[in-house]
Coordinates of C-alpha atoms and ligand atoms in Angstrom, one line a residue:
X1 CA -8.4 1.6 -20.2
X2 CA -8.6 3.8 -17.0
X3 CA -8.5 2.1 -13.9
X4 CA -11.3 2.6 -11.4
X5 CA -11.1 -0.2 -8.6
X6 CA -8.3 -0.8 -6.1
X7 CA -7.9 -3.6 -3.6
X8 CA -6.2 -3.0 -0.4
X9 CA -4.5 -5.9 1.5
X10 CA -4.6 -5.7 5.1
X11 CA -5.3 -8.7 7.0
X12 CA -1.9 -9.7 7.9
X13 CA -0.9 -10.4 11.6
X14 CA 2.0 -8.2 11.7
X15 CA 4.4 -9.7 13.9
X16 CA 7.3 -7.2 13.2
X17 CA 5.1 -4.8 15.1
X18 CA 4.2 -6.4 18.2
X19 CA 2.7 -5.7 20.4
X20 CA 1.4 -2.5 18.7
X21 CA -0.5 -4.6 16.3
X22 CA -1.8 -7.5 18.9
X23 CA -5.3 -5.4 19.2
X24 CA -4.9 -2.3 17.2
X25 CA -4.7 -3.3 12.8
X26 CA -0.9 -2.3 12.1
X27 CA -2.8 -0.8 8.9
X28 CA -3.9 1.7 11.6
X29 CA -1.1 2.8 13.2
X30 CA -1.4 6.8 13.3
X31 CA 1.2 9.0 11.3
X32 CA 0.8 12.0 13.3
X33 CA -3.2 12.4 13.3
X34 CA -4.3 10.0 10.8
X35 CA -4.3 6.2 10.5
X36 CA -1.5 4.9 7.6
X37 CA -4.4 3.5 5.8
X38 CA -6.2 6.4 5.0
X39 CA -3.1 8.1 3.4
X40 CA -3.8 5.2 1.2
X41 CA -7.0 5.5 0.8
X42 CA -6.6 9.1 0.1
X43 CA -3.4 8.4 -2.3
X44 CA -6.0 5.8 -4.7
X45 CA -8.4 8.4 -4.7
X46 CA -5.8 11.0 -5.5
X47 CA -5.2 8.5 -8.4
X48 CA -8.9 8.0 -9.8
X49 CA -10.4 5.3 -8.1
X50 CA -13.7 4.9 -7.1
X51 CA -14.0 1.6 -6.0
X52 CA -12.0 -0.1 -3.4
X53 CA -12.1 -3.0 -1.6
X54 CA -10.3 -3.4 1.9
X55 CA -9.4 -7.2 2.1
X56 CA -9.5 -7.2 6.3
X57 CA -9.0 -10.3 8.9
X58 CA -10.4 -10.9 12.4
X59 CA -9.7 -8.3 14.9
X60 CA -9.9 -5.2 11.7
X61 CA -13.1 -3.7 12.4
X62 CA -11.7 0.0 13.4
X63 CA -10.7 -0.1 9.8
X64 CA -14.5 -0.1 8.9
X65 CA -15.1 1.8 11.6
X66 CA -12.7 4.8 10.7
X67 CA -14.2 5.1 7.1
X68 CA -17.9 4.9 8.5
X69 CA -19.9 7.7 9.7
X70 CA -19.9 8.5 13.9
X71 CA -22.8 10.8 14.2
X72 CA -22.7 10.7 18.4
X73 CA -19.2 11.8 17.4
X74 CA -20.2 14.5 15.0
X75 CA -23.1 16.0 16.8
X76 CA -20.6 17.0 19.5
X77 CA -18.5 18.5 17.3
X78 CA -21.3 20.4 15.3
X79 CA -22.9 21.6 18.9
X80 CA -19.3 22.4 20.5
X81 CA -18.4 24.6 17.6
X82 CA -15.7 22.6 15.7
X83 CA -17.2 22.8 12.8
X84 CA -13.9 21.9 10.5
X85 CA -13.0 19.0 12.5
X86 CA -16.7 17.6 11.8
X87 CA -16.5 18.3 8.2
X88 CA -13.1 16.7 8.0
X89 CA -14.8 13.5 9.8
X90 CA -17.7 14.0 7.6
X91 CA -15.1 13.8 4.7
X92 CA -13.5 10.6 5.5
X93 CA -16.5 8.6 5.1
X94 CA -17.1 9.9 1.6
X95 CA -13.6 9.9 0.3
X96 CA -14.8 6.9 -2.0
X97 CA -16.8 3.9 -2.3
X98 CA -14.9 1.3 0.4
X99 CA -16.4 -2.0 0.5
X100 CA -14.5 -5.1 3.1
X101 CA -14.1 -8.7 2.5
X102 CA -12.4 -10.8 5.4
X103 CA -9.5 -13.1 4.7
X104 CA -10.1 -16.3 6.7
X105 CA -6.7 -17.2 7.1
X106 CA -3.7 -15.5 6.6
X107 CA -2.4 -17.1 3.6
X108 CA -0.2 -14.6 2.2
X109 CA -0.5 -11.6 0.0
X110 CA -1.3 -13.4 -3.4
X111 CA -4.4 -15.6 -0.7
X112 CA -5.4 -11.7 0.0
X113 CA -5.5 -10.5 -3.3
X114 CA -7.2 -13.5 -4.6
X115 CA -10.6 -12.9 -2.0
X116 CA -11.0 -9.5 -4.5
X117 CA -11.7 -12.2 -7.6
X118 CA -15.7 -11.2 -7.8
X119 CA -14.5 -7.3 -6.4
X120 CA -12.7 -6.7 -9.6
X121 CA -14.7 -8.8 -12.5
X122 CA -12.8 -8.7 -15.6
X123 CA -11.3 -5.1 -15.1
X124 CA -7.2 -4.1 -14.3
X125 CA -7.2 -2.9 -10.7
X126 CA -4.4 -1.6 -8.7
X127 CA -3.3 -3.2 -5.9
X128 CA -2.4 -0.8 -2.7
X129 CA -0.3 -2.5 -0.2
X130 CA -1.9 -1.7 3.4
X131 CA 1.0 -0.8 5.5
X132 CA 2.8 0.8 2.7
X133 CA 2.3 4.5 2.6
X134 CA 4.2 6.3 -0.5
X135 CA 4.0 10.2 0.7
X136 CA 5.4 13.1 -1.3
X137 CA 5.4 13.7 -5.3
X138 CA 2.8 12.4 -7.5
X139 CA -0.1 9.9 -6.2
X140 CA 2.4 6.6 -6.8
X141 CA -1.3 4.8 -7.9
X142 CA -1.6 7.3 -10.7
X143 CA 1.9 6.9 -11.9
X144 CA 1.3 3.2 -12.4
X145 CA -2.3 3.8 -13.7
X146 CA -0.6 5.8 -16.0
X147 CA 1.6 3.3 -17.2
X148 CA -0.9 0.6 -17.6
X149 CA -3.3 3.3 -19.9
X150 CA 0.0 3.6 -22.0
X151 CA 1.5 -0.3 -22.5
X152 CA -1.6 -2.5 -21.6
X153 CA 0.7 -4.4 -19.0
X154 CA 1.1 -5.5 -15.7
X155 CA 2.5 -2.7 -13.8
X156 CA 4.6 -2.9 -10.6
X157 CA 6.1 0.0 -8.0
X158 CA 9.5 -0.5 -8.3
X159 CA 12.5 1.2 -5.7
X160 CA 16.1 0.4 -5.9
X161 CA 17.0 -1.1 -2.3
X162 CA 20.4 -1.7 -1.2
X163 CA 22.0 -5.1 -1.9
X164 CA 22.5 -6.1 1.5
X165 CA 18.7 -5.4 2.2
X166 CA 17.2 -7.0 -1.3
X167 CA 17.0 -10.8 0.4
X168 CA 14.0 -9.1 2.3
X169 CA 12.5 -8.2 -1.1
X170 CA 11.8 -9.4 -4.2
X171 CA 14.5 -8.7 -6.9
X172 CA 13.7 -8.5 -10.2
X173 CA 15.2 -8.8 -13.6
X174 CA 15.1 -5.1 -15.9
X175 CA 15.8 -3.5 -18.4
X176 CA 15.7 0.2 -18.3
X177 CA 13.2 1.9 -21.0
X178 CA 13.4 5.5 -20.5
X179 CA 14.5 6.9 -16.9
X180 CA 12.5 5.7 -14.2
X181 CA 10.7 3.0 -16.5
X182 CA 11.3 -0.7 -16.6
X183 CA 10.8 -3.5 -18.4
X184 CA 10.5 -6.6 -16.2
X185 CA 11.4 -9.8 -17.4
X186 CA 11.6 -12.0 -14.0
X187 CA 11.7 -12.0 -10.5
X188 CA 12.5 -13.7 -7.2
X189 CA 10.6 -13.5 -4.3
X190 CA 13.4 -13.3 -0.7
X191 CA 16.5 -14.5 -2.9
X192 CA 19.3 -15.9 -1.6
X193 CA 22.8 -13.7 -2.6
X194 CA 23.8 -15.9 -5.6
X195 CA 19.7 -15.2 -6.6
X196 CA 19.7 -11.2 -6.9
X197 CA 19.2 -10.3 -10.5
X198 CA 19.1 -6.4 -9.5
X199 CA 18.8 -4.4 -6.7
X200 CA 15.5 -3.2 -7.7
X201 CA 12.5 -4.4 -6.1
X202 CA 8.5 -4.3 -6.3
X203 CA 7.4 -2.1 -3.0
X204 CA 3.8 -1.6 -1.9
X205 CA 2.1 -1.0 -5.4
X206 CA 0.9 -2.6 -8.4
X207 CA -1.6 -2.7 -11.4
X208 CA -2.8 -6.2 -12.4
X209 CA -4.7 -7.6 -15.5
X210 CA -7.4 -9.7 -14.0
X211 CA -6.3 -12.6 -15.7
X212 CA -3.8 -13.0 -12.2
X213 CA -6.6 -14.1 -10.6
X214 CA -6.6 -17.7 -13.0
X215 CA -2.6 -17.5 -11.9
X216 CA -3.4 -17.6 -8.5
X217 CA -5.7 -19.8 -8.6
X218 CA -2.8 -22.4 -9.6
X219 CA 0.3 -20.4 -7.8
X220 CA 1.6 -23.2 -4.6
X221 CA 2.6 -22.0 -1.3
X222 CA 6.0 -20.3 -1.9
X223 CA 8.8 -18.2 0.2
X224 CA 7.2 -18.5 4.3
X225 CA 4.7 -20.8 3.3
X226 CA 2.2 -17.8 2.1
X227 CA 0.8 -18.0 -1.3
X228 CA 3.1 -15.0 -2.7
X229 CA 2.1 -12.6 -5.2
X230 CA 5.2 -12.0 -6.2
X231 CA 4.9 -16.0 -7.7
X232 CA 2.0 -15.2 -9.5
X233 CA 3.6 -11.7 -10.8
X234 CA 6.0 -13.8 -11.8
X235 CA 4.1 -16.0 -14.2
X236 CA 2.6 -12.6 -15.4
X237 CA 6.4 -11.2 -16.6
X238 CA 7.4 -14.1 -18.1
X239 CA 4.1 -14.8 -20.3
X240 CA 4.1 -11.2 -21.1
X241 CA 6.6 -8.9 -19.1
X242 CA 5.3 -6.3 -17.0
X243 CA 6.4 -2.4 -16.8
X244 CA 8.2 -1.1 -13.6
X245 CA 7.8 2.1 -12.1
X246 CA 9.4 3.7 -9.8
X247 CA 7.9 6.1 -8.4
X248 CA 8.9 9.6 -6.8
X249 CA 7.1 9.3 -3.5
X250 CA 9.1 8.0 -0.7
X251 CA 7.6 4.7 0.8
X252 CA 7.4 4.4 4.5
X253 CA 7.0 0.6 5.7
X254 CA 4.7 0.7 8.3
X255 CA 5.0 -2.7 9.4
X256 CA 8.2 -2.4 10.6
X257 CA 9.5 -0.2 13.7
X258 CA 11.8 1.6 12.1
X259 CA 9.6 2.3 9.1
X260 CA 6.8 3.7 11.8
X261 CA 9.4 6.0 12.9
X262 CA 10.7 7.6 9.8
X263 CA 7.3 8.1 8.3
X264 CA 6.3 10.1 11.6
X265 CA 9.3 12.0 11.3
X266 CA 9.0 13.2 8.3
X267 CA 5.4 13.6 7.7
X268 CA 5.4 15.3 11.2
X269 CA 8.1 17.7 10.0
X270 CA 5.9 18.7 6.8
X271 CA 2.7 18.7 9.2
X272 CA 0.7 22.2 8.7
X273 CA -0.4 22.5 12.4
X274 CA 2.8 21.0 14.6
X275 CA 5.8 21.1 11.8
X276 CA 6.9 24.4 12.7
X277 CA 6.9 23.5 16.1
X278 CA 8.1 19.6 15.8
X279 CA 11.3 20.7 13.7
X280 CA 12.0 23.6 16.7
X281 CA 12.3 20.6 18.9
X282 CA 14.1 18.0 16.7
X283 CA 16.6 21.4 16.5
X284 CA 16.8 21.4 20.1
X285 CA 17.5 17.8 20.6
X286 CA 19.8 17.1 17.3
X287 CA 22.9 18.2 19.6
X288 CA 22.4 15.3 22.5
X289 CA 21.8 12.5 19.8
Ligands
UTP1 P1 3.3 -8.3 5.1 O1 4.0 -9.6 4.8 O2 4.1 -7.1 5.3 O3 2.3 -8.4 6.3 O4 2.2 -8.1 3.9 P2 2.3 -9.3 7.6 O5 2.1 -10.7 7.2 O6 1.3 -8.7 8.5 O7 3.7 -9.0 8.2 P3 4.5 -9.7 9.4 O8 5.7 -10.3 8.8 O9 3.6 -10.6 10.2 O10 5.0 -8.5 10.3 C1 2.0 -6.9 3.2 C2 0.5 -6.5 3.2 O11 -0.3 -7.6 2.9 C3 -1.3 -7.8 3.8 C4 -0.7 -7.2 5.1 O12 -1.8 -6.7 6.0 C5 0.1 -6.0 4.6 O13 -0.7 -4.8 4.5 N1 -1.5 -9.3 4.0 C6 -0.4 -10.1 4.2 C7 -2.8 -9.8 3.9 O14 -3.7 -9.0 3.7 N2 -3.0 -11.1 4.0 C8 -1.9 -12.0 4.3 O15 -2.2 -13.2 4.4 C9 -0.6 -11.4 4.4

């Protein structure tokens, strides 16, 4: 079955970020010229969706506002001249069918996911993590739509982490299948050391059955006091396993400061406009670091 809708959380507080979040959506912070979330956007489209739904929170709008159309914004363009900068604006508005729904209270991922329940009807849907941007290889959504076309199963991103780092994450219990494929019989959402089961982890993508919506429904409050999708996942790979991916972008966690940094870096090295000119001055400064 191909999959066609995509949910994107993005109505947490992020506090790692302060005070660069406290007006501005973390989901927005730019990488180079764009906003993270539209490398998302553009990476489910990339993948073959054509419906997604933006799960946002108070204080969000310049998410709706950055995929809706500015025409004060684009006349000046049109009448100064620029005409590629307006037809790139012109573009972002129709890269695909966005549609918002506002999380009341920051509950936690799996609360998030759960507002998409009428969204996604009865269909699989991939779930895009909003300040996780994967950049580099193939679309990381398309690998895991792949996957689910091919085993029918709940399909998670997976990345190895180091073992010092996986209390952070989720670890989960695997079996390899062929390289870079998984089966997933369990997982742990923040284990404690003697809880690891392997240092691989789910990061920033996933493809769910909608039947994770009735696990949800009765997952508690878990690790933080958040409703965790990683519980309900869990549910998920022990009923039936699940498949993990991992995938051969690299992810960049933009809701941490470090994560900000490295994505900017990179991206802006590989940049078409400034990357000739940003890895000059990276050159210049490598011998005073
Ligand atoms: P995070 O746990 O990284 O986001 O969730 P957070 O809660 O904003 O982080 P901190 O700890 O306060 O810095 C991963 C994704 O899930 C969304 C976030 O916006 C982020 O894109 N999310 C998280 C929601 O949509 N709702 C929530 O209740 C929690």
């Amino acid at each position: 079955m191909k999959i066609k809708k995509a949910v994107i959380p993005a109505a947490g507080l992020g506090t790692r970020v302060l005070p660069a979040s406290k007006a501005m959506p973390k989901e927005m912070l730019p990488i180079v010229d764009k906003p993270a979330i539209q490398y998302i956007v553009e990476e489910a489209v990339a993948s073959g969706i054509e419906d997604i739904l933006i799960i946002t929170s108070r204080g969000k709008t310049t998410v709706e506002d950055h995929f809706d159309r500015n025409p004060e914004l684009e006349q000046k363009l049109l009448s100064s001249g620029k005409q590629d900068v307006y037809e790139q604006m012109v573009r972002i508005s129709s890269l695909a069918n966005i549609e918002y729904i506002r999380q009341k209270e920051t509950k936690g991922l799996g609360h998030a996911v759960y507002c998409a329940k009428t969204f996604v009807g009865d269909e699989p849907f991939a779930v895009l993590y909003g300040d996780d941007v994967i950049y580099g290889g193939k679309p990381a959504c398309r690998e895991l739509c792949d996957a689910y076309e091919q085993y029918g199963l709940g399909i998670a991103g997976v990345q190895e982490v180091p073992l010092d780092a996986i209390g952070k994450y989720c670890s989960l219990k695997v079996d390899p299948l062929s390289p870079r494929l998984f089966k997933i019989f369990d997982m742990i959402e923040k284990p404690a050391p003697e809880e690891v089961m392997s240092p691989y982890a789910i990061l920033g993508r996933c493809v769910l059955p909608a039947k994770i919506f009735s696990i949800l429904e009765q997952t508690p409050p878990g690790a933080g006091g958040e409703i965790q999708l990683t519980d309900a996942m869990r549910r998920l790979a022990l009923e039936e396993t699940m498949i993990g991916v991992e995938y051969e972008g690299t992810r960049y966690d933009m809701g941490n400061k470090l994560g900000i940094l490295q994505a900017i870096v990179e991206v802006g090295l590989q940049h078409a406009e400034v990357g000739g000119a940003f890895r000059e001055y990276l050159r210049a400064l490598s011998p005073k670091l």
